[in-house]
Short mmCIF file of C-alpha atoms and ligand atoms in Angstrom, two decimals:
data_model
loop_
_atom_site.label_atom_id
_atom_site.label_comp_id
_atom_site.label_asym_id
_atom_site.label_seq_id
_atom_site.Cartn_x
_atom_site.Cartn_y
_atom_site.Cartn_z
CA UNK A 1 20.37 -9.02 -0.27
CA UNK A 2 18.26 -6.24 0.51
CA UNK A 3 15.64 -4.46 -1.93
CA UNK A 4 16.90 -1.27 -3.03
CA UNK A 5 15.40 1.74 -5.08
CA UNK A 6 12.10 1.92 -5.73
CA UNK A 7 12.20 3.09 -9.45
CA UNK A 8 12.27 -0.03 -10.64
CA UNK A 9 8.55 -0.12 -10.49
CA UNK A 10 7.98 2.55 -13.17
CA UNK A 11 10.47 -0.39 -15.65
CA UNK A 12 8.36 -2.95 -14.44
CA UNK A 13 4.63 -0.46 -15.03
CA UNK A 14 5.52 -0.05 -18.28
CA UNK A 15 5.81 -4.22 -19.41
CA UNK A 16 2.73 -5.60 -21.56
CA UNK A 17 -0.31 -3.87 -21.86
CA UNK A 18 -0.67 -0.70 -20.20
CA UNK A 19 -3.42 -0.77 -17.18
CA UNK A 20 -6.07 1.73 -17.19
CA UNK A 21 -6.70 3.47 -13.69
CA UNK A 22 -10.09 4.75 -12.36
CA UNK A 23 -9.34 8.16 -10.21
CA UNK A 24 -12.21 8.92 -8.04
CA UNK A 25 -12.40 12.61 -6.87
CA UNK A 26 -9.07 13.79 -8.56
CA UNK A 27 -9.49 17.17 -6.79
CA UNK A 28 -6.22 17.02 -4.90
CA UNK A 29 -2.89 18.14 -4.30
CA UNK A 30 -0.50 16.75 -7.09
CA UNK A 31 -3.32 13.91 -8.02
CA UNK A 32 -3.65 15.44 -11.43
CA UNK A 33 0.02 15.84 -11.77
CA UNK A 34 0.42 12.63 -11.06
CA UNK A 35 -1.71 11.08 -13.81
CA UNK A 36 -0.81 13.29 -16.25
CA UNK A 37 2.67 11.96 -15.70
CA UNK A 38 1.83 8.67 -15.42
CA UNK A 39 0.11 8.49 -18.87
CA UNK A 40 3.50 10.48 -20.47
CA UNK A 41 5.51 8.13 -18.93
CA UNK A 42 3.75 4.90 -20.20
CA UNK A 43 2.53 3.51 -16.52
CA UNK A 44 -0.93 3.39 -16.93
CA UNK A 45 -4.03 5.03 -18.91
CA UNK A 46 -6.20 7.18 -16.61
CA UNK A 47 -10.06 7.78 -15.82
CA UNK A 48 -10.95 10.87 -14.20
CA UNK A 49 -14.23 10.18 -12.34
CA UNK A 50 -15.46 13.47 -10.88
CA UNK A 51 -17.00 16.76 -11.52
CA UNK A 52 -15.77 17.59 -15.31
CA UNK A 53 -15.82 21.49 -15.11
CA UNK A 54 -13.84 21.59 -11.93
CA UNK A 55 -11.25 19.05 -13.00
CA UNK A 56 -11.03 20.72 -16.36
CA UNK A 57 -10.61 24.03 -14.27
CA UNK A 58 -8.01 22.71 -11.59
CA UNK A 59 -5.61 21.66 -14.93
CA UNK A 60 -6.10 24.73 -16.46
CA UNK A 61 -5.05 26.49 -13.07
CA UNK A 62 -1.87 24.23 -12.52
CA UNK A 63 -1.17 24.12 -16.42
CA UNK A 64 -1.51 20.41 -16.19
CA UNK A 65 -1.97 18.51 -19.72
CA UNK A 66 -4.68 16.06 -19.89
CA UNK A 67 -4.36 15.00 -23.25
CA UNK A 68 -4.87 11.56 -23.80
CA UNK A 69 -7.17 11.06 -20.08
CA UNK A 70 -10.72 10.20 -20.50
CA UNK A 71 -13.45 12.15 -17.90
CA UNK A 72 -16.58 10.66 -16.59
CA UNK A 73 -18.43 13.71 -15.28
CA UNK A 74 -20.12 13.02 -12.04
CA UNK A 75 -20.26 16.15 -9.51
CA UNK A 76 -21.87 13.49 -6.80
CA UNK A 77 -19.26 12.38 -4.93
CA UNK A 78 -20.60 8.84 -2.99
CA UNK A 79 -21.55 8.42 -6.40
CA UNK A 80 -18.13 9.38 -8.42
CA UNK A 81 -16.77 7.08 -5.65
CA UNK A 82 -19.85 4.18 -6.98
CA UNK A 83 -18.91 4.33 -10.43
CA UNK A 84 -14.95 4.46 -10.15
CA UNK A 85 -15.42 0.98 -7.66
CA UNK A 86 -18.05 -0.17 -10.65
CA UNK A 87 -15.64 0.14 -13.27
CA UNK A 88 -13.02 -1.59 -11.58
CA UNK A 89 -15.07 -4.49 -11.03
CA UNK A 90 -16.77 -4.70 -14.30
CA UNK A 91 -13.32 -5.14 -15.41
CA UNK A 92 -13.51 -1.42 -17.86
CA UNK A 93 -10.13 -0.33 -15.33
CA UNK A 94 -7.56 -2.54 -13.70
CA UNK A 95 -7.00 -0.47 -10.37
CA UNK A 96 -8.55 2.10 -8.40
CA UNK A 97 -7.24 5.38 -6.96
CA UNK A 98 -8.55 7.16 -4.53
CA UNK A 99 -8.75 11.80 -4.90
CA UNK A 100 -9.90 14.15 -2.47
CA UNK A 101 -12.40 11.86 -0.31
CA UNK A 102 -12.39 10.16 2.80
CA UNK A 103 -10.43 7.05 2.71
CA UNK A 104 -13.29 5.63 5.01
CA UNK A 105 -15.62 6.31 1.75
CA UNK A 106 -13.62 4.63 -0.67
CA UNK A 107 -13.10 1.65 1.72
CA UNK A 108 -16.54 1.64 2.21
CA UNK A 109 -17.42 1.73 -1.13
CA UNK A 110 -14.71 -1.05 -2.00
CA UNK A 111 -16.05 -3.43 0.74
CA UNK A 112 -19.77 -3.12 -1.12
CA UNK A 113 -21.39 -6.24 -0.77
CA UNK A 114 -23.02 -5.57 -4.27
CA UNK A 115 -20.80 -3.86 -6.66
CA UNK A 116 -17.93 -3.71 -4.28
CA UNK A 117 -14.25 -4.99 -5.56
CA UNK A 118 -14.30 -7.98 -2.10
CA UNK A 119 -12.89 -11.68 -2.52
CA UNK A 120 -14.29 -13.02 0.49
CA UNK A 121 -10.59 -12.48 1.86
CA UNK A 122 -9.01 -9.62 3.86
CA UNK A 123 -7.94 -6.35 2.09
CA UNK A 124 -5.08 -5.07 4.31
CA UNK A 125 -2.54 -2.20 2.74
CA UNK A 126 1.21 -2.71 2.59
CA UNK A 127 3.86 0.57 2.31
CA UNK A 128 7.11 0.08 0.74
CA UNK A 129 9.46 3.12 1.91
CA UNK A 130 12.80 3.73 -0.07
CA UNK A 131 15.15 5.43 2.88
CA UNK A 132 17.72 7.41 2.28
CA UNK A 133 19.71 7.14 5.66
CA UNK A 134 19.55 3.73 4.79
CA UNK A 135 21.43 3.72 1.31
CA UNK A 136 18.12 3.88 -0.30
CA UNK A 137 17.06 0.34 1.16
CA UNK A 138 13.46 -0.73 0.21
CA UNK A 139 11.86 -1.89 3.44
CA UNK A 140 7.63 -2.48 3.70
CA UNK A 141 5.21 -1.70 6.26
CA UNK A 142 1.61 -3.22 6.87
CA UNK A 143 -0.91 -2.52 7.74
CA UNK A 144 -0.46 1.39 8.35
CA UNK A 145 -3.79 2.14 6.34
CA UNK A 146 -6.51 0.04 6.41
CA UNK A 147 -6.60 -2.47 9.70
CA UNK A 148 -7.16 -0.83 12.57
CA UNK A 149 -6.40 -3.31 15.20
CA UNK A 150 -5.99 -6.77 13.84
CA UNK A 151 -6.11 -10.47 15.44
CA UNK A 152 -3.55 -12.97 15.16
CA UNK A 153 -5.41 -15.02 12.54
CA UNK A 154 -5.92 -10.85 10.52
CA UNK A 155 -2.11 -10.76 11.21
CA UNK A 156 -1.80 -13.63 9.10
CA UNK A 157 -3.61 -12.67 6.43
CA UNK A 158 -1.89 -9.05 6.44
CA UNK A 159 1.30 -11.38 5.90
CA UNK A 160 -0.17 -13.49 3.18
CA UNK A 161 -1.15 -10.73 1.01
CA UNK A 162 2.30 -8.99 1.52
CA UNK A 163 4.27 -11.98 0.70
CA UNK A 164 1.90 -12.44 -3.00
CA UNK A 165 2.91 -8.51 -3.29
CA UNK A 166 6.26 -9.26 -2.45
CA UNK A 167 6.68 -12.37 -5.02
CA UNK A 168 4.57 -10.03 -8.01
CA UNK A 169 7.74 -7.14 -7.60
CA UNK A 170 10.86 -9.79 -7.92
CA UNK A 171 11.69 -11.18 -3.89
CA UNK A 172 10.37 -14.66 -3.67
CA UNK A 173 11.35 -14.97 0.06
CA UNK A 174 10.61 -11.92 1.74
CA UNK A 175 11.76 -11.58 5.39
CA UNK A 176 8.96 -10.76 7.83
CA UNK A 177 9.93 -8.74 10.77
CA UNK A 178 6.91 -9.25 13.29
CA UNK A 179 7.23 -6.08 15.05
CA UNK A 180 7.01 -5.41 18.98
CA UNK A 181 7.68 -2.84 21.17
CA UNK A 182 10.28 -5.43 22.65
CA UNK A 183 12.27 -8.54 21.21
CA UNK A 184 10.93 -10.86 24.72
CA UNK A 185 7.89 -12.64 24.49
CA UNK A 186 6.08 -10.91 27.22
CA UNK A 187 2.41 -12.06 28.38
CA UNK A 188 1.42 -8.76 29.40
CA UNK A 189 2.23 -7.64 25.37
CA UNK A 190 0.09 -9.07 23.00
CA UNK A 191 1.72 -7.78 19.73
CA UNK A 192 4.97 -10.10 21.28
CA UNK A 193 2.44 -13.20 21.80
CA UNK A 194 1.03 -12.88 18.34
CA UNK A 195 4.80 -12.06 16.85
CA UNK A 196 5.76 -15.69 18.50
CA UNK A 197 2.76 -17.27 16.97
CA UNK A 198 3.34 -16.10 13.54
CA UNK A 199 6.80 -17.07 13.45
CA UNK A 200 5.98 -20.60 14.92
CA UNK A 201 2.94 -20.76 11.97
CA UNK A 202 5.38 -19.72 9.57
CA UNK A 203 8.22 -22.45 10.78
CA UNK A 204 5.45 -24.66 10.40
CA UNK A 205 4.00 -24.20 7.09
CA UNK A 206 0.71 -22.68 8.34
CA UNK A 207 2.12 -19.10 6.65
CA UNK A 208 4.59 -19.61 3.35
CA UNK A 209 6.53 -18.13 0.61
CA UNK A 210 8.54 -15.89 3.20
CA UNK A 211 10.46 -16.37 6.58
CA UNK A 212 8.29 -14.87 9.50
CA UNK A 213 10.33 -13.66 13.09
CA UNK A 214 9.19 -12.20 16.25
CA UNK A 215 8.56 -10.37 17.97
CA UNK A 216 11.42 -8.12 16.87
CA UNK A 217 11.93 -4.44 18.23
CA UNK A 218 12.19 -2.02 15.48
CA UNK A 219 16.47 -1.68 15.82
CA UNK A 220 16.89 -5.24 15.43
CA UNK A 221 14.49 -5.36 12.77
CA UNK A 222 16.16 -3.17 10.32
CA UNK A 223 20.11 -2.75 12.32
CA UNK A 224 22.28 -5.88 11.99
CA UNK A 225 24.25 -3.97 14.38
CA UNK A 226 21.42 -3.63 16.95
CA UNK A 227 20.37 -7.56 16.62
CA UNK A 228 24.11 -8.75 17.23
CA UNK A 229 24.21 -6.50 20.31
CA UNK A 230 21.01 -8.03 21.37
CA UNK A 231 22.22 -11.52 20.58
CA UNK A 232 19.36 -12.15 18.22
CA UNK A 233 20.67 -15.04 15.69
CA UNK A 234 17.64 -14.97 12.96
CA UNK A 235 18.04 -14.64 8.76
CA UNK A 236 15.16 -11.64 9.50
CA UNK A 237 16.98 -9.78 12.39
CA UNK A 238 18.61 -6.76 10.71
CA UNK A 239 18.02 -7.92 7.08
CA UNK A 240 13.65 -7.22 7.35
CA UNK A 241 11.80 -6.67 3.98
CA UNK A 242 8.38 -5.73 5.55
CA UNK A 243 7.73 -5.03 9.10
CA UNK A 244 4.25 -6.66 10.16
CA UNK A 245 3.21 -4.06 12.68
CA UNK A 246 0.61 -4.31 15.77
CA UNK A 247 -1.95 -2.03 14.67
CA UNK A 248 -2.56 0.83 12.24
CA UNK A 249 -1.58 3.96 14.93
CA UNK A 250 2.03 2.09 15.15
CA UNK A 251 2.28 1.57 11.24
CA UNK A 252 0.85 4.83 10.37
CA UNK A 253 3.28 6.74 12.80
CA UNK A 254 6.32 4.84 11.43
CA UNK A 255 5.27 5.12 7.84
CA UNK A 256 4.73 9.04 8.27
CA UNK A 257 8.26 9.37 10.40
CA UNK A 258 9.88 8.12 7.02
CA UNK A 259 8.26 10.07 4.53
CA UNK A 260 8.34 13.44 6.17
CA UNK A 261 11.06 13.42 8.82
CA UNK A 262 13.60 11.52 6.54
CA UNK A 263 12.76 12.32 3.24
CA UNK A 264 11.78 9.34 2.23
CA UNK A 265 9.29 8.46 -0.46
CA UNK A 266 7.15 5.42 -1.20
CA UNK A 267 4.55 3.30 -2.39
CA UNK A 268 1.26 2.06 -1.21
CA UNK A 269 -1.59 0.35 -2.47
CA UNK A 270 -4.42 -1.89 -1.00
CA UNK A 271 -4.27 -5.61 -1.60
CA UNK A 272 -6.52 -8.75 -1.40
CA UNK A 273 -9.11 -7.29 -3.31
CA UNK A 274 -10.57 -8.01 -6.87
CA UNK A 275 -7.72 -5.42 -7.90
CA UNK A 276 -5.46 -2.91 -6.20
CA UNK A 277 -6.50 0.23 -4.86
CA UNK A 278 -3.96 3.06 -4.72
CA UNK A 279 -4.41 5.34 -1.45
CA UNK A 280 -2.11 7.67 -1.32
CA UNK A 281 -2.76 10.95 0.85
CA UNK A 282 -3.09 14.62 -0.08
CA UNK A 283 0.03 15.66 1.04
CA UNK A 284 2.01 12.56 -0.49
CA UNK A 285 4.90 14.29 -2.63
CA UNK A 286 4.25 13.86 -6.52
CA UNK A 287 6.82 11.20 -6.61
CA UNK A 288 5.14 8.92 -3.93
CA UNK A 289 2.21 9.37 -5.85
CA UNK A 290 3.79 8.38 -8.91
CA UNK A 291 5.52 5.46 -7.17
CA UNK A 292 2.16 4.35 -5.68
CA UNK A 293 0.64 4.23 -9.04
CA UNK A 294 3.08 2.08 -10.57
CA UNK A 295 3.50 -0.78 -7.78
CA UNK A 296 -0.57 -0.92 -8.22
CA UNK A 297 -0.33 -1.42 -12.13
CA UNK A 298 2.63 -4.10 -11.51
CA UNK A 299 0.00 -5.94 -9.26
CA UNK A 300 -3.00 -5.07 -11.41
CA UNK A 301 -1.39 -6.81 -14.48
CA UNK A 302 0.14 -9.89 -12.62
N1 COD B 401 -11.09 -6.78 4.53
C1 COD B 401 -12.21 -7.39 4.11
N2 COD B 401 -13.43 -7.09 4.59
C2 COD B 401 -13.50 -6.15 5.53
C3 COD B 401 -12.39 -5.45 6.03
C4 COD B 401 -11.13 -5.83 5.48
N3 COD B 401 -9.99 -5.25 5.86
N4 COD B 401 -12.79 -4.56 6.95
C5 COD B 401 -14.12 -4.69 7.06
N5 COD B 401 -14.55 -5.64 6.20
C6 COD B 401 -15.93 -6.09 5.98
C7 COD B 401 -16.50 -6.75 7.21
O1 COD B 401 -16.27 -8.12 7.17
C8 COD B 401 -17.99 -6.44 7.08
O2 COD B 401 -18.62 -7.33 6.21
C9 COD B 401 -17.99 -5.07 6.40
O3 COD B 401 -16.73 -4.94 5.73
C10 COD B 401 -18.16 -3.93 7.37
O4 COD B 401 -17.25 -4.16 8.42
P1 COD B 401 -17.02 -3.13 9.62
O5 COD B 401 -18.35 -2.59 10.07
O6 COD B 401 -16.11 -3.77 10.61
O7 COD B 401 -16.15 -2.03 8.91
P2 COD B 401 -16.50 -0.55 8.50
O8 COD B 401 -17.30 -0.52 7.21
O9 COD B 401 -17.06 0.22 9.65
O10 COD B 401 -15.02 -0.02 8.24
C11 COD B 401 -14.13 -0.64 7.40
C12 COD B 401 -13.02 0.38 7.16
C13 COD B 401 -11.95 -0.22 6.28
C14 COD B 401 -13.63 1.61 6.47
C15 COD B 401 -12.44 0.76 8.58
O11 COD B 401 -11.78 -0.35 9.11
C16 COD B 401 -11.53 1.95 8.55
O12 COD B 401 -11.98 3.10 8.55
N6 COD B 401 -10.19 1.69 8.56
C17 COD B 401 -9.21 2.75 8.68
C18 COD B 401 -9.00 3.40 7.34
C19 COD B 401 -8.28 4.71 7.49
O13 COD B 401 -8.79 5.65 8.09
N7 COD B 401 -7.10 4.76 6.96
C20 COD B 401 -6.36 5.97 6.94
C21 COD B 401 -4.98 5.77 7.35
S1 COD B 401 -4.02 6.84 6.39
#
């Protein structure tokens, strides 16, 4: 079975105690929006960290009701960014969001040796794209945001903190589609020699709590039709939850192909560190936004 819909994160936001969010920089397109409708709609309780006036102003202008969403006023913004990471990890918000700043800040800021939200493992960011032309099928991309061009033994980490994504929103077995541009291990292709070697770590216990196959092309990834034609006999082949891409350009491309050429919307947040980070990007519709928010408040709380 297939994952399908995303809504089913807002249901799941909603459960227990509701998670507070720290916005840093909430100048943006929709950002505001976004909150406001998060707190109406029970996901989480927001922080505005930022310049006061001009958030107060950029409501005002888009008639945006923050009722009920505390402001720290700080017009700096490396030091907006500081305090938003600081309240994360002094445990005064359960996830982060980044505003209108350069995901490179907030990463940088996030990766502070100091006051910075790091477990000594790697933070790698997973997608989860609802498609239409697919019936609305649920299907996961990493990393697209944060790794730019990882080894085999990053690769397996990317996987690892997928699969304890994966198991927090309901599939305990996710199938891992280790993407190449081909389905032949080819020596000349390193994204098929580490897809091999994931898949054998995976068969092997060295990577658990999902089924890992590669290298896959994208078709027989995601097309039953297109592995049979292939001859490609593998529970992941057509059926893939997430698709472990090479390198960020690849998962970035595909990622951005879905939302804006299909009409597809999504979900991202940032995980293996102290808590999730939500990084969405300006022109992310509302709903992705809104989406985003609530898969990082199902893994904040779990
Ligand atoms: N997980 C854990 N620690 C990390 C990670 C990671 N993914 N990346 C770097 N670190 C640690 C390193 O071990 C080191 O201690 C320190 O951080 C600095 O490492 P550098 O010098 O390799 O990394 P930076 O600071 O130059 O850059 C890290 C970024 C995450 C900022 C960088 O990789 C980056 O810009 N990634 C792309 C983000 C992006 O532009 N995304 C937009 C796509 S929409």
């Amino acid at each position: 079975m297939t994952m399908q819909k995303l809504d089913f994160l807002l249901e799941e936001s909603r459960k227990g105690r509701p998670m507070t969010l720290a916005l840093a920089c909430p100048y943006g397109d929709d950002a505001l929006a976004a909150v406001a409708r998060a707190g109406r709609e029970g996901v989480v309780k927001t922080v505005l960290v930022g310049d006061g006036s001009r958030i107060r102003a950029l409501a005002e202008n888009d008639g945006c009701d923050l009722s009920g969403v505390d402001i720290v006023d700080e017009k700096n913004e490396e030091k907006a960014v500081e305090l938003s990471v600081r309240m994360v990890s002094s445990g005064e918000a359960d996830l982060l969001m980044k505003g209108l700043v350069k995901t490179s800040t907030l990463l940088k800021a996030v990766l502070d040796k100091e006051w910075g939200l790091r477990t000594g493992s790697l933070l790698s960011h997973l997608f989860l794209f609802e498609i239409p032309a697919m019936n609305r099928r649920v299907i996961g991309i990493s990393d697209g945001g944060m790794n730019t061009y990882p080894d085999l033994n990053a690769k397996a980490k990317i996987i690892e903190n997928a699969v304890a994504c994966y198991h927090k929103i309901g599939v305990p077995q996710p199938r891992i589609a280790a993407l190449a541009a081909v389905e032949a291990v080819n020596p000349d292709m390193q994204a098929t020699l580490d897809a091999a070697a994931l898949a054998k770590m995976n068969e092997r216990g060295q990577i658990r709590g999902c089924i890992v196959d590669g290298p896959l092309a994208l078709d027989n990834a995601v097309s039953e039709e297109s592995a049979k034609i292939k001859g490609i006999s593998s529970p992941v082949a057509g059926n893939a939850d997430m698709l472990l891409v090479p390198d960020i350009e690849s998962g970035n491309f595909v990622g951005k192909v879905l939302l804006y050429m299909t009409g597809g919307k999504g979900a991202g947040v940032i995980l293996g560190a102290r808590k999730p980070i939500v990084l969405t990007s300006r022109f992310d519709s509302m709903e992705t936004k809104l989406l985003s928010i609530a898969l990082g408040a199902v893994v904040a709380r779990s």
